[in-house]
CSV table of C-alpha atoms in Angstrom, one decimal:
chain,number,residue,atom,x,y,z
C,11,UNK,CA,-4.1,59.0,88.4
C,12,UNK,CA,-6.8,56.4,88.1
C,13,UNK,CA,-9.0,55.3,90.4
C,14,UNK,CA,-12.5,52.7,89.3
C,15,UNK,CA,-15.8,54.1,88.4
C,16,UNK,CA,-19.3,52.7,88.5
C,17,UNK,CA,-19.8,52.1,84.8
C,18,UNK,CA,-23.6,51.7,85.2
C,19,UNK,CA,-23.7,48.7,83.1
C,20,UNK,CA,-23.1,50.8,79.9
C,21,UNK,CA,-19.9,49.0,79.2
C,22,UNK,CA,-21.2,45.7,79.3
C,23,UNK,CA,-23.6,46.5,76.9
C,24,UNK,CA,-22.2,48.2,74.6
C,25,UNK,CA,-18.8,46.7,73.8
C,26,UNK,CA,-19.2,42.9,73.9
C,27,UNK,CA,-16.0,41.3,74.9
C,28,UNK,CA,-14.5,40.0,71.9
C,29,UNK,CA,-16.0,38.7,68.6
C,30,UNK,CA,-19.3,37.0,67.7
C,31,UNK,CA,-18.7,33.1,68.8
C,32,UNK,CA,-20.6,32.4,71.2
C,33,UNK,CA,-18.9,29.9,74.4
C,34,UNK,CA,-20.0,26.7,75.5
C,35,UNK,CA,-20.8,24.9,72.4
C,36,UNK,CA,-18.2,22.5,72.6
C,37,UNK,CA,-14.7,24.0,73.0
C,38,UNK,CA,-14.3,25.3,69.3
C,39,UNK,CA,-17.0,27.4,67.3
C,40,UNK,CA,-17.4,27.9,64.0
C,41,UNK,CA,-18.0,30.0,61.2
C,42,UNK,CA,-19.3,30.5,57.9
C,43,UNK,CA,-17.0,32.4,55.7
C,44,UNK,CA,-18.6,33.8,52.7
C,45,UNK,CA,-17.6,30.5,50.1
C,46,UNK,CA,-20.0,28.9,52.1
C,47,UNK,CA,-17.3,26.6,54.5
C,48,UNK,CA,-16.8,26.4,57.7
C,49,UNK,CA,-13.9,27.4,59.7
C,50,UNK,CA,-13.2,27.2,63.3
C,51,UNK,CA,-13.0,30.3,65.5
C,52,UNK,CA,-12.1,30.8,69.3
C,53,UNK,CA,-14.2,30.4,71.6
C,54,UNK,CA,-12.7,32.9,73.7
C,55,UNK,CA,-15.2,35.2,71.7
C,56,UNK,CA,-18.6,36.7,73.7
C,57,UNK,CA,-22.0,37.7,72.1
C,58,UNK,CA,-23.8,38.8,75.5
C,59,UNK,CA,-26.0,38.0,78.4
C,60,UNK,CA,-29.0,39.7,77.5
C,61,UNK,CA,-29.7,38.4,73.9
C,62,UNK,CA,-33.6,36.4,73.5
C,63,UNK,CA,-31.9,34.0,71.1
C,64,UNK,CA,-29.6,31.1,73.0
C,65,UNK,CA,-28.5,28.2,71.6
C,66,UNK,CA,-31.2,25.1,71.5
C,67,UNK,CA,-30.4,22.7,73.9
C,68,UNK,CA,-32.6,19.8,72.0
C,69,UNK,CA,-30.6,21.0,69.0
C,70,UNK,CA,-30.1,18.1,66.5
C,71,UNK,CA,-28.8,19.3,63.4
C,72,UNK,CA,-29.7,16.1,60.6
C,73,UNK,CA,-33.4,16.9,62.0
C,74,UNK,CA,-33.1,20.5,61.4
C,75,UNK,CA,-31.3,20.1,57.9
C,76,UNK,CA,-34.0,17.1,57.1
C,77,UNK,CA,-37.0,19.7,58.3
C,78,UNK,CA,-35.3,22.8,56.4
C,79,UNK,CA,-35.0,20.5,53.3
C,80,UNK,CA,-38.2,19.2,53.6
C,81,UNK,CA,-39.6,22.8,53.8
C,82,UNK,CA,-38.1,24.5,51.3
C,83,UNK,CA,-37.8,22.0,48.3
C,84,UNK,CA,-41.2,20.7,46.2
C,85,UNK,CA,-44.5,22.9,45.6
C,86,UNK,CA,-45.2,25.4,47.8
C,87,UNK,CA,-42.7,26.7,50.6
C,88,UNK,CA,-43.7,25.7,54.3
C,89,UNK,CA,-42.5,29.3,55.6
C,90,UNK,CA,-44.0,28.3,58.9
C,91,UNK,CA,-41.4,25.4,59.5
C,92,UNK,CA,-38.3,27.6,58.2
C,93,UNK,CA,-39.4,30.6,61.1
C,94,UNK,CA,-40.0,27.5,64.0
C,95,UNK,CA,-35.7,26.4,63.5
C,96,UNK,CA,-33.5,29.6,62.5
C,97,UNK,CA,-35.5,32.0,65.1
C,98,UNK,CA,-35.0,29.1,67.6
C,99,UNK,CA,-31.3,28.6,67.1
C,100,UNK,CA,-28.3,30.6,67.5
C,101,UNK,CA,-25.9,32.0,65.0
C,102,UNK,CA,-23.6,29.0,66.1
C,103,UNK,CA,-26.2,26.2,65.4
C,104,UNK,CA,-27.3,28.0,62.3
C,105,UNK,CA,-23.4,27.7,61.3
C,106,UNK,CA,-23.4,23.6,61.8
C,107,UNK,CA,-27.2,23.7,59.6
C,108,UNK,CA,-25.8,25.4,56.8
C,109,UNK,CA,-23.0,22.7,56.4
C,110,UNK,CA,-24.6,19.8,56.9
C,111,UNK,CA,-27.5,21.2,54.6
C,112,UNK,CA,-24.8,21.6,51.8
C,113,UNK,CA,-23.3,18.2,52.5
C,114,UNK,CA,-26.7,16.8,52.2
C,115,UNK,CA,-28.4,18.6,49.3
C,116,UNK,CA,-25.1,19.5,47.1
C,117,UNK,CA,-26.5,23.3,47.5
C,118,UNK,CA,-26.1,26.0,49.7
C,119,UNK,CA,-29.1,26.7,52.0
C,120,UNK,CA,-28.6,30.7,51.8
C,121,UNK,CA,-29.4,30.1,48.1
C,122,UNK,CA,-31.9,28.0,48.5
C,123,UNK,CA,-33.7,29.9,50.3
C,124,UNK,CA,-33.1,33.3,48.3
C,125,UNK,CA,-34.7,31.2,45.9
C,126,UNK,CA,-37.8,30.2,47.5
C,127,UNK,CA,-38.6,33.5,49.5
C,128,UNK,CA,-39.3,37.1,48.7
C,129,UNK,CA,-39.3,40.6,49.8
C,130,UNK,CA,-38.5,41.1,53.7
C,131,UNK,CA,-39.0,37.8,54.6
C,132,UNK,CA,-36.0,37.0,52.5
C,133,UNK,CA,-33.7,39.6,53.7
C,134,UNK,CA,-34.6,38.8,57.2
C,135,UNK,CA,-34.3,35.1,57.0
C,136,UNK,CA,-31.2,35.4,55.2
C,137,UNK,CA,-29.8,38.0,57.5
C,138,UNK,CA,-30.4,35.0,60.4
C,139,UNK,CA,-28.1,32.5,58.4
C,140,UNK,CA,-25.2,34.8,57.7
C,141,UNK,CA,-22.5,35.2,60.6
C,142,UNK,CA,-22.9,38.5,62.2
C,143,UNK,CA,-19.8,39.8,60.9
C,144,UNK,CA,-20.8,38.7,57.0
C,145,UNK,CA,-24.1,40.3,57.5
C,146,UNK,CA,-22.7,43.5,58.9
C,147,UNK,CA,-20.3,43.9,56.1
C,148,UNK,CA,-23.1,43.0,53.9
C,149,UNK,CA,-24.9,45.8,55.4
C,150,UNK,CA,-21.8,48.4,54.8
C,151,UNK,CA,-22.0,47.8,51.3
C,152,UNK,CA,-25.5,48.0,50.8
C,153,UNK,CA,-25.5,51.4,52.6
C,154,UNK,CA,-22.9,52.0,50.1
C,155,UNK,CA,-23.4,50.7,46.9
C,156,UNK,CA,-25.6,53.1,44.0
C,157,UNK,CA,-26.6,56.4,43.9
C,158,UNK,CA,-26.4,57.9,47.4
C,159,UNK,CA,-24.7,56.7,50.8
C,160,UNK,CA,-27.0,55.6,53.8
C,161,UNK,CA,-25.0,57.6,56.3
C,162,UNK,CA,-27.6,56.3,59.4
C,163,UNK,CA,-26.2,52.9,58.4
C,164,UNK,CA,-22.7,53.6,58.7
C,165,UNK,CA,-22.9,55.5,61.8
C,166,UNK,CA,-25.6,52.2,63.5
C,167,UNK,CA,-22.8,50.0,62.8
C,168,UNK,CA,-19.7,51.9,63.0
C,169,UNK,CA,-20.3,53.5,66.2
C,170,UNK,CA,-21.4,50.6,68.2
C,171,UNK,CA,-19.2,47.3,67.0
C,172,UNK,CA,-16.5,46.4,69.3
C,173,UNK,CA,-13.2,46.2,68.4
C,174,UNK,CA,-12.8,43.1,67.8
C,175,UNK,CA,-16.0,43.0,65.8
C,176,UNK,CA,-14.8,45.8,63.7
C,177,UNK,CA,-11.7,43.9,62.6
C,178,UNK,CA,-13.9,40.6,61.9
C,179,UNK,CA,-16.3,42.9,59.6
C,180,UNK,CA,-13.6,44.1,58.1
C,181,UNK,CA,-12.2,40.8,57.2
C,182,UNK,CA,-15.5,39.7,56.1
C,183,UNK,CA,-16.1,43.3,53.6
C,184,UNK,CA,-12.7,42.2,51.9
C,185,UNK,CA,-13.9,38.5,51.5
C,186,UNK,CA,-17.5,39.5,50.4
C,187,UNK,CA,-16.4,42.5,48.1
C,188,UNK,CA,-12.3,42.2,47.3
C,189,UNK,CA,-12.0,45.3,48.5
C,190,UNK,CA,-10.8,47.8,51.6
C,191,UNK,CA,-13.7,48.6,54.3
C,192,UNK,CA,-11.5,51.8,54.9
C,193,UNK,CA,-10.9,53.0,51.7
C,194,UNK,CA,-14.7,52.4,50.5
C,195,UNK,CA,-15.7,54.7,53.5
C,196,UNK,CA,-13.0,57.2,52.8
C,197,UNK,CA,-14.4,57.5,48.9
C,198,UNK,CA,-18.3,57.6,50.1
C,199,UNK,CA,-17.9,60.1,52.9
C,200,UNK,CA,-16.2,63.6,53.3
C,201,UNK,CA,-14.5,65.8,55.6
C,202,UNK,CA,-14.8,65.7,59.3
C,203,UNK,CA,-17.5,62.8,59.2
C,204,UNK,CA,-15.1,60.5,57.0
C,205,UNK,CA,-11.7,61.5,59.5
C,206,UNK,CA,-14.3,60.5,62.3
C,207,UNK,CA,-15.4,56.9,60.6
C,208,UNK,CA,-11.5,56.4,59.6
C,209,UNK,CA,-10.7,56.5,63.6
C,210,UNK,CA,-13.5,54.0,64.2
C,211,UNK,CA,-12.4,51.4,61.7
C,212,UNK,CA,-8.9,51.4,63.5
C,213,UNK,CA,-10.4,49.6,66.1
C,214,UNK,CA,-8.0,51.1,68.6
C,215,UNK,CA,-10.8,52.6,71.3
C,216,UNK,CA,-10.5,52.1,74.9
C,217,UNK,CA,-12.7,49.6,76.2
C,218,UNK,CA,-11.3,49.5,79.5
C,219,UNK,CA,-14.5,49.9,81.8
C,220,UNK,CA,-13.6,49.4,84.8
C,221,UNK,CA,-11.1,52.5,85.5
C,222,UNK,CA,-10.8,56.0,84.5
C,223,UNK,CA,-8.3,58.4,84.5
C,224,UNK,CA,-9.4,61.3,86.7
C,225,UNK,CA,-6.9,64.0,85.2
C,226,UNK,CA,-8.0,62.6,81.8
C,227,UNK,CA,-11.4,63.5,82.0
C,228,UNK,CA,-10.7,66.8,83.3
C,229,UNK,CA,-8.5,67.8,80.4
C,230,UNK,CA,-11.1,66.1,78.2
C,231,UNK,CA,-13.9,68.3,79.4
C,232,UNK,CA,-11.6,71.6,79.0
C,233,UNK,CA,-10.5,70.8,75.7
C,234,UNK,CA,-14.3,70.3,74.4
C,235,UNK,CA,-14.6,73.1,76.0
C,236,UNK,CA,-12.2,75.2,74.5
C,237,UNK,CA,-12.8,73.3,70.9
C,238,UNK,CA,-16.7,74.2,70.8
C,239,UNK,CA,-18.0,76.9,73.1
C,240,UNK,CA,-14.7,79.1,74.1
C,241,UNK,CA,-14.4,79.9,70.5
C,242,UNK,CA,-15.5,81.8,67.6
C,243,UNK,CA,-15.7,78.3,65.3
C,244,UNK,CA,-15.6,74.6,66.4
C,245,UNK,CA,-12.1,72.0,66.6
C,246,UNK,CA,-13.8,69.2,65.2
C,247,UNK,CA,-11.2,67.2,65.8
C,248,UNK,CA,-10.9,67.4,69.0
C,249,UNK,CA,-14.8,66.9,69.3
C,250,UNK,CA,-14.0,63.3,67.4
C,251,UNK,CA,-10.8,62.6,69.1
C,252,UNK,CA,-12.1,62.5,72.6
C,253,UNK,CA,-15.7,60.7,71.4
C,254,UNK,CA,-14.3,58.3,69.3
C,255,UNK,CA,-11.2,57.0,71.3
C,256,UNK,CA,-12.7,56.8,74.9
C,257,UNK,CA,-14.1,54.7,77.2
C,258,UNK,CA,-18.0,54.9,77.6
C,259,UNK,CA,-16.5,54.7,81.5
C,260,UNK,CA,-14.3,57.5,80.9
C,261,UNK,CA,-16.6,59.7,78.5
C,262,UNK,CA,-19.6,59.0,81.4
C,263,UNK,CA,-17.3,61.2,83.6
C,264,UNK,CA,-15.9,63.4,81.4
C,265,UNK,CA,-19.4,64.8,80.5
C,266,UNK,CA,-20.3,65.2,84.1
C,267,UNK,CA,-17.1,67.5,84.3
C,268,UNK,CA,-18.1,69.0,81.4
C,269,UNK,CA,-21.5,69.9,82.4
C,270,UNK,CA,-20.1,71.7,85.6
C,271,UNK,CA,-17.5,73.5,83.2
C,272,UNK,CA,-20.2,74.8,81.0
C,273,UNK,CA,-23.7,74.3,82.6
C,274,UNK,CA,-24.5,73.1,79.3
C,275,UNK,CA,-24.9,69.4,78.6
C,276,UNK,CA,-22.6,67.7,76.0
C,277,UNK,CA,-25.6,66.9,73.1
C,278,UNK,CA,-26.7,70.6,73.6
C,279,UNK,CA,-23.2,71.7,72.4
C,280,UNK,CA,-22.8,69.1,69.9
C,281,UNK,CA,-26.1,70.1,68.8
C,282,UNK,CA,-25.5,73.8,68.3
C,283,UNK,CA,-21.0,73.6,67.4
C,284,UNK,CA,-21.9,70.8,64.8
C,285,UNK,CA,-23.8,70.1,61.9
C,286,UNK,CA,-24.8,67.2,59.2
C,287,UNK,CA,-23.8,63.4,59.3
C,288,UNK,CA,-20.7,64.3,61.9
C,289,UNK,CA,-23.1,65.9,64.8
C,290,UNK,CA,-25.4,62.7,64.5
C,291,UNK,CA,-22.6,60.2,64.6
C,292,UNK,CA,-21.2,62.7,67.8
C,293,UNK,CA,-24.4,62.0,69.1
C,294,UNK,CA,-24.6,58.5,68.6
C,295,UNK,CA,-21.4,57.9,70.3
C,296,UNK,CA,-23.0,60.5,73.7
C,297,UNK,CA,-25.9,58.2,73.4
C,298,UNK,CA,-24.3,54.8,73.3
C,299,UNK,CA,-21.7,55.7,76.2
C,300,UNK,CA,-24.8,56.1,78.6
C,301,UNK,CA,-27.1,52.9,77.2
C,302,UNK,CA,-26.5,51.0,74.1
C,303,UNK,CA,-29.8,49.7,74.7
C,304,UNK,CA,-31.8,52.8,74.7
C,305,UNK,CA,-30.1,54.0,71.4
C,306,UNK,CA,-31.0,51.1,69.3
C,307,UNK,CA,-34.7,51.4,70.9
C,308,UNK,CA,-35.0,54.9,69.6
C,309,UNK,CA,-33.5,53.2,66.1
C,310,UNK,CA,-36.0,51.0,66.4
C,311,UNK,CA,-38.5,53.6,67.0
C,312,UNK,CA,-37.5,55.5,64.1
C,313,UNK,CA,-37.5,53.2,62.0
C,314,UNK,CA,-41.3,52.5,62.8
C,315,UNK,CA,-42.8,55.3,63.3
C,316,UNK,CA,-41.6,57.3,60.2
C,317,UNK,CA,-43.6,57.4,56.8
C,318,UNK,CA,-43.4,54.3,55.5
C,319,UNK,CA,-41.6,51.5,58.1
C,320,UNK,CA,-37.6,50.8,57.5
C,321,UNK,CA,-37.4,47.7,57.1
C,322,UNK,CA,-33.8,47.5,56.6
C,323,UNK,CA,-32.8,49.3,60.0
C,324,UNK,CA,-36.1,47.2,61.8
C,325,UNK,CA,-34.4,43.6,60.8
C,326,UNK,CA,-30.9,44.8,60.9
C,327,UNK,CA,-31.1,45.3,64.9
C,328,UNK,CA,-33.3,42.8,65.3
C,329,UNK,CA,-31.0,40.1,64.1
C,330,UNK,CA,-27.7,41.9,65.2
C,331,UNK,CA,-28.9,42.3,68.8
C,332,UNK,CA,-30.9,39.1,69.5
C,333,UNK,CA,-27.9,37.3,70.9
C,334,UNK,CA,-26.2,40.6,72.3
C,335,UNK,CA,-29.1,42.6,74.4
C,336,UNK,CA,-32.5,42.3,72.9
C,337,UNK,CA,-33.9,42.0,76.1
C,338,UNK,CA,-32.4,45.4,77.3
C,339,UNK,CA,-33.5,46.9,74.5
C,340,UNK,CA,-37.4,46.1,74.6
C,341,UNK,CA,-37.0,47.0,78.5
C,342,UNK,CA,-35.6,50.7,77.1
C,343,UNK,CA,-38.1,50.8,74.8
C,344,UNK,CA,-40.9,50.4,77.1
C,345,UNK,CA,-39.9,53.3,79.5
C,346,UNK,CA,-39.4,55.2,76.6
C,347,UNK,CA,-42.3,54.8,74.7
C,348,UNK,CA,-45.0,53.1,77.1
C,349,UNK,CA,-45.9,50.3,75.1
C,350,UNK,CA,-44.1,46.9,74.3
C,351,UNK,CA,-41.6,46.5,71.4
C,352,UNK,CA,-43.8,43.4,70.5
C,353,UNK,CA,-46.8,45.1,70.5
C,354,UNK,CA,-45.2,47.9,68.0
C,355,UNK,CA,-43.8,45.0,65.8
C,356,UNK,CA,-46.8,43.3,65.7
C,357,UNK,CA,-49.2,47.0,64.5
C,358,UNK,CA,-46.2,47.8,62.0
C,359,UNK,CA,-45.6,44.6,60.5
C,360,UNK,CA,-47.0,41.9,59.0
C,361,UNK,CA,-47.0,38.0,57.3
C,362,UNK,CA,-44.3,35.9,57.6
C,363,UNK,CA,-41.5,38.9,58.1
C,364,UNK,CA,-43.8,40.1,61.4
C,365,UNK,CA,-43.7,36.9,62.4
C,366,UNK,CA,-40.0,36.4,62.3
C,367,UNK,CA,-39.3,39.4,64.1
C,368,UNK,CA,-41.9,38.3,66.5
C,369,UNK,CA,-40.1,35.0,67.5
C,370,UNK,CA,-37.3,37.3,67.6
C,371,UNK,CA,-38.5,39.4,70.0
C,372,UNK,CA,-39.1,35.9,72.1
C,373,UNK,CA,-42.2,36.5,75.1
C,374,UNK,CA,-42.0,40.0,74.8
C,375,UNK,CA,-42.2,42.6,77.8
């Protein structure tokens, strides 16, 4: 039987419906693939309500290349100029810049401005003018590439991409890197964690969030049950069946059930049945059903507050949720922590990268 659920908004934030194009820019979007061309995409494709980045309505692209151009090439780099247009257009008008800046200079403004710009600032910048499937790939390799894996990466990105954005980054990983998004996970990971990332890159969740299936989530909540706390030992794999191939709709409920099985709540048994890289990406996907937008505000917060700011993680969601539900997320961030987003940004950063992520961050709350 199923029967519809109040979702309490955490479907809407966290699986965007479709890819990253936004609508209403003129019946066909486009997008940069990694050779630097632009091809079109549908525009069937949504990014989100709540993002502080929109597309420019006074947007006229030979200014913006002329300005960028104008900013970037002779002595000295007008850094002040290059913030004012890329934090004020969306990933769609930066799209249009990049080609008509390429068109009109013979180079490609990405390099350009690699060239000109250093340290965060660069990454950030550059992170603006990719398309958010390119940079997210981008991202997967970094996390992946040299001594070490950057789990936290994986599991940000991984756990919280929609379906269709997950098979768009994958496309992008094999253009960017020749190579298999799955099979570079599956040789960087291990065990239980790397069966658990494996069923994420499917892309095969249920993002019906409108209806649940009431006999569902009881079985659900009896085999997590029976998997962790009814036994000497933990099923793993039921633990990442059920979190990994839900609904946030139908794991909402099923955790409810669960709690009145168990009197326990689902993070205190994932906390104590599992362990490493697998019980934070378990957690992750608990926290993302219930607010998308207060996990990446505790991201956030982490990645402040820790010794020595992450700078990576700080511009990663900054850029990747500015058209998506930036807004949301400083609102979370605020009841969680009692001070503004902004006002954090603005005490942990500094110079031209604070004041990207600044504009980013648009009035603040």
């Amino acid at each position: 039987m199923s029967s519809t659920w109040s979702t309490g908004g955490a479907c809407d934030s966290w699986w965007p419906n479709g890819g990253y194009a936004p609508v209403g820019c003129g019946g066909v979007g486009e997008q940069l693939t990694p050779g630097g061309d632009l091809t079109p995409v549908p525009t069937g494709a949504f990014l989100g309500s709540r993002g502080t980045v929109k597309d420019c309505t006074c947007f006229n692209v030979g200014r913006d290349v002329d300005n960028l151009r104008k900013a970037i090439v002779g002595l000295g780099t007008n850094e002040q100029a290059i913030i004012e247009i890329l934090t004020h257009r969306s990933n769609w008008q930066r799209q249009q810049i990049s080609k008509e800046y390429k068109g009109a200079v013979g180079r490609k403004l990405i390099e350009d401005l690699k060239g000109d710009l250093s340290g965060d600032f660069k990454k950030v910048i550059t992170a603006l003018v990719w398309p958010p499937a390119v940079f997210d790939a981008k991202e997967l390799g970094r996390a992946m590439r040299g001594p070490g894996t950057d789990e936290n990466t994986l599991i940000e990105i991984l756990a919280t991409r929609s379906n269709q954005q997950l098979k768009e980054i994958k496309e992008a990983y094999h253009s960017e890197f020749k190579g298999d998004l799955a099979k570079d996970v599956a040789a960087e990971t291990s065990g239980d964690f790397r069966r658990a990332l494996l069923i994420l890159l499917e892309a095969r969740r249920d993002e019906n969030c409108q209806v649940v299936d009431e006999r569902l989530f009881r079985s659900d909540a009896q085999a997590l049950y029976k998997a962790g706390e009814k036994r000497l030992g933990t099923d793993e794999a039921k633990f990442i069946e059920v979190l990994c191939l839900r609904s946030p709709a139908q794991l909402q409920i099923t955790f409810e059930e669960y709690k009145a099985v168990t009197n326990r709540s689902i993070e205190d048994s994932i906390k104590s049945e599992l362990s490493g890289n697998l019980k934070n990406l378990m957690l992750t996907m608990v926290s993302c059903s219930k607010s998308t937008p207060a996990y990446f505000a505790e991201r956030i917060h982490q990645s402040v507050k820790r010794l020595g700011t992450d700078e990576n993680a700080l511009s990663r969601i900054m850029v990747s949720r500015s058209e998506i539900d930036l807004l949301d997320i400083q609102d979370e961030y605020l009841k969680l922590y009692g001070r503004s987003l902004y006002a954090t940004i603005k005490d942990e950063t500094s110079g031209d990268y604070g004041t990207t992520l600044l504009k980013l961050c648009g009035t603040g709350n």
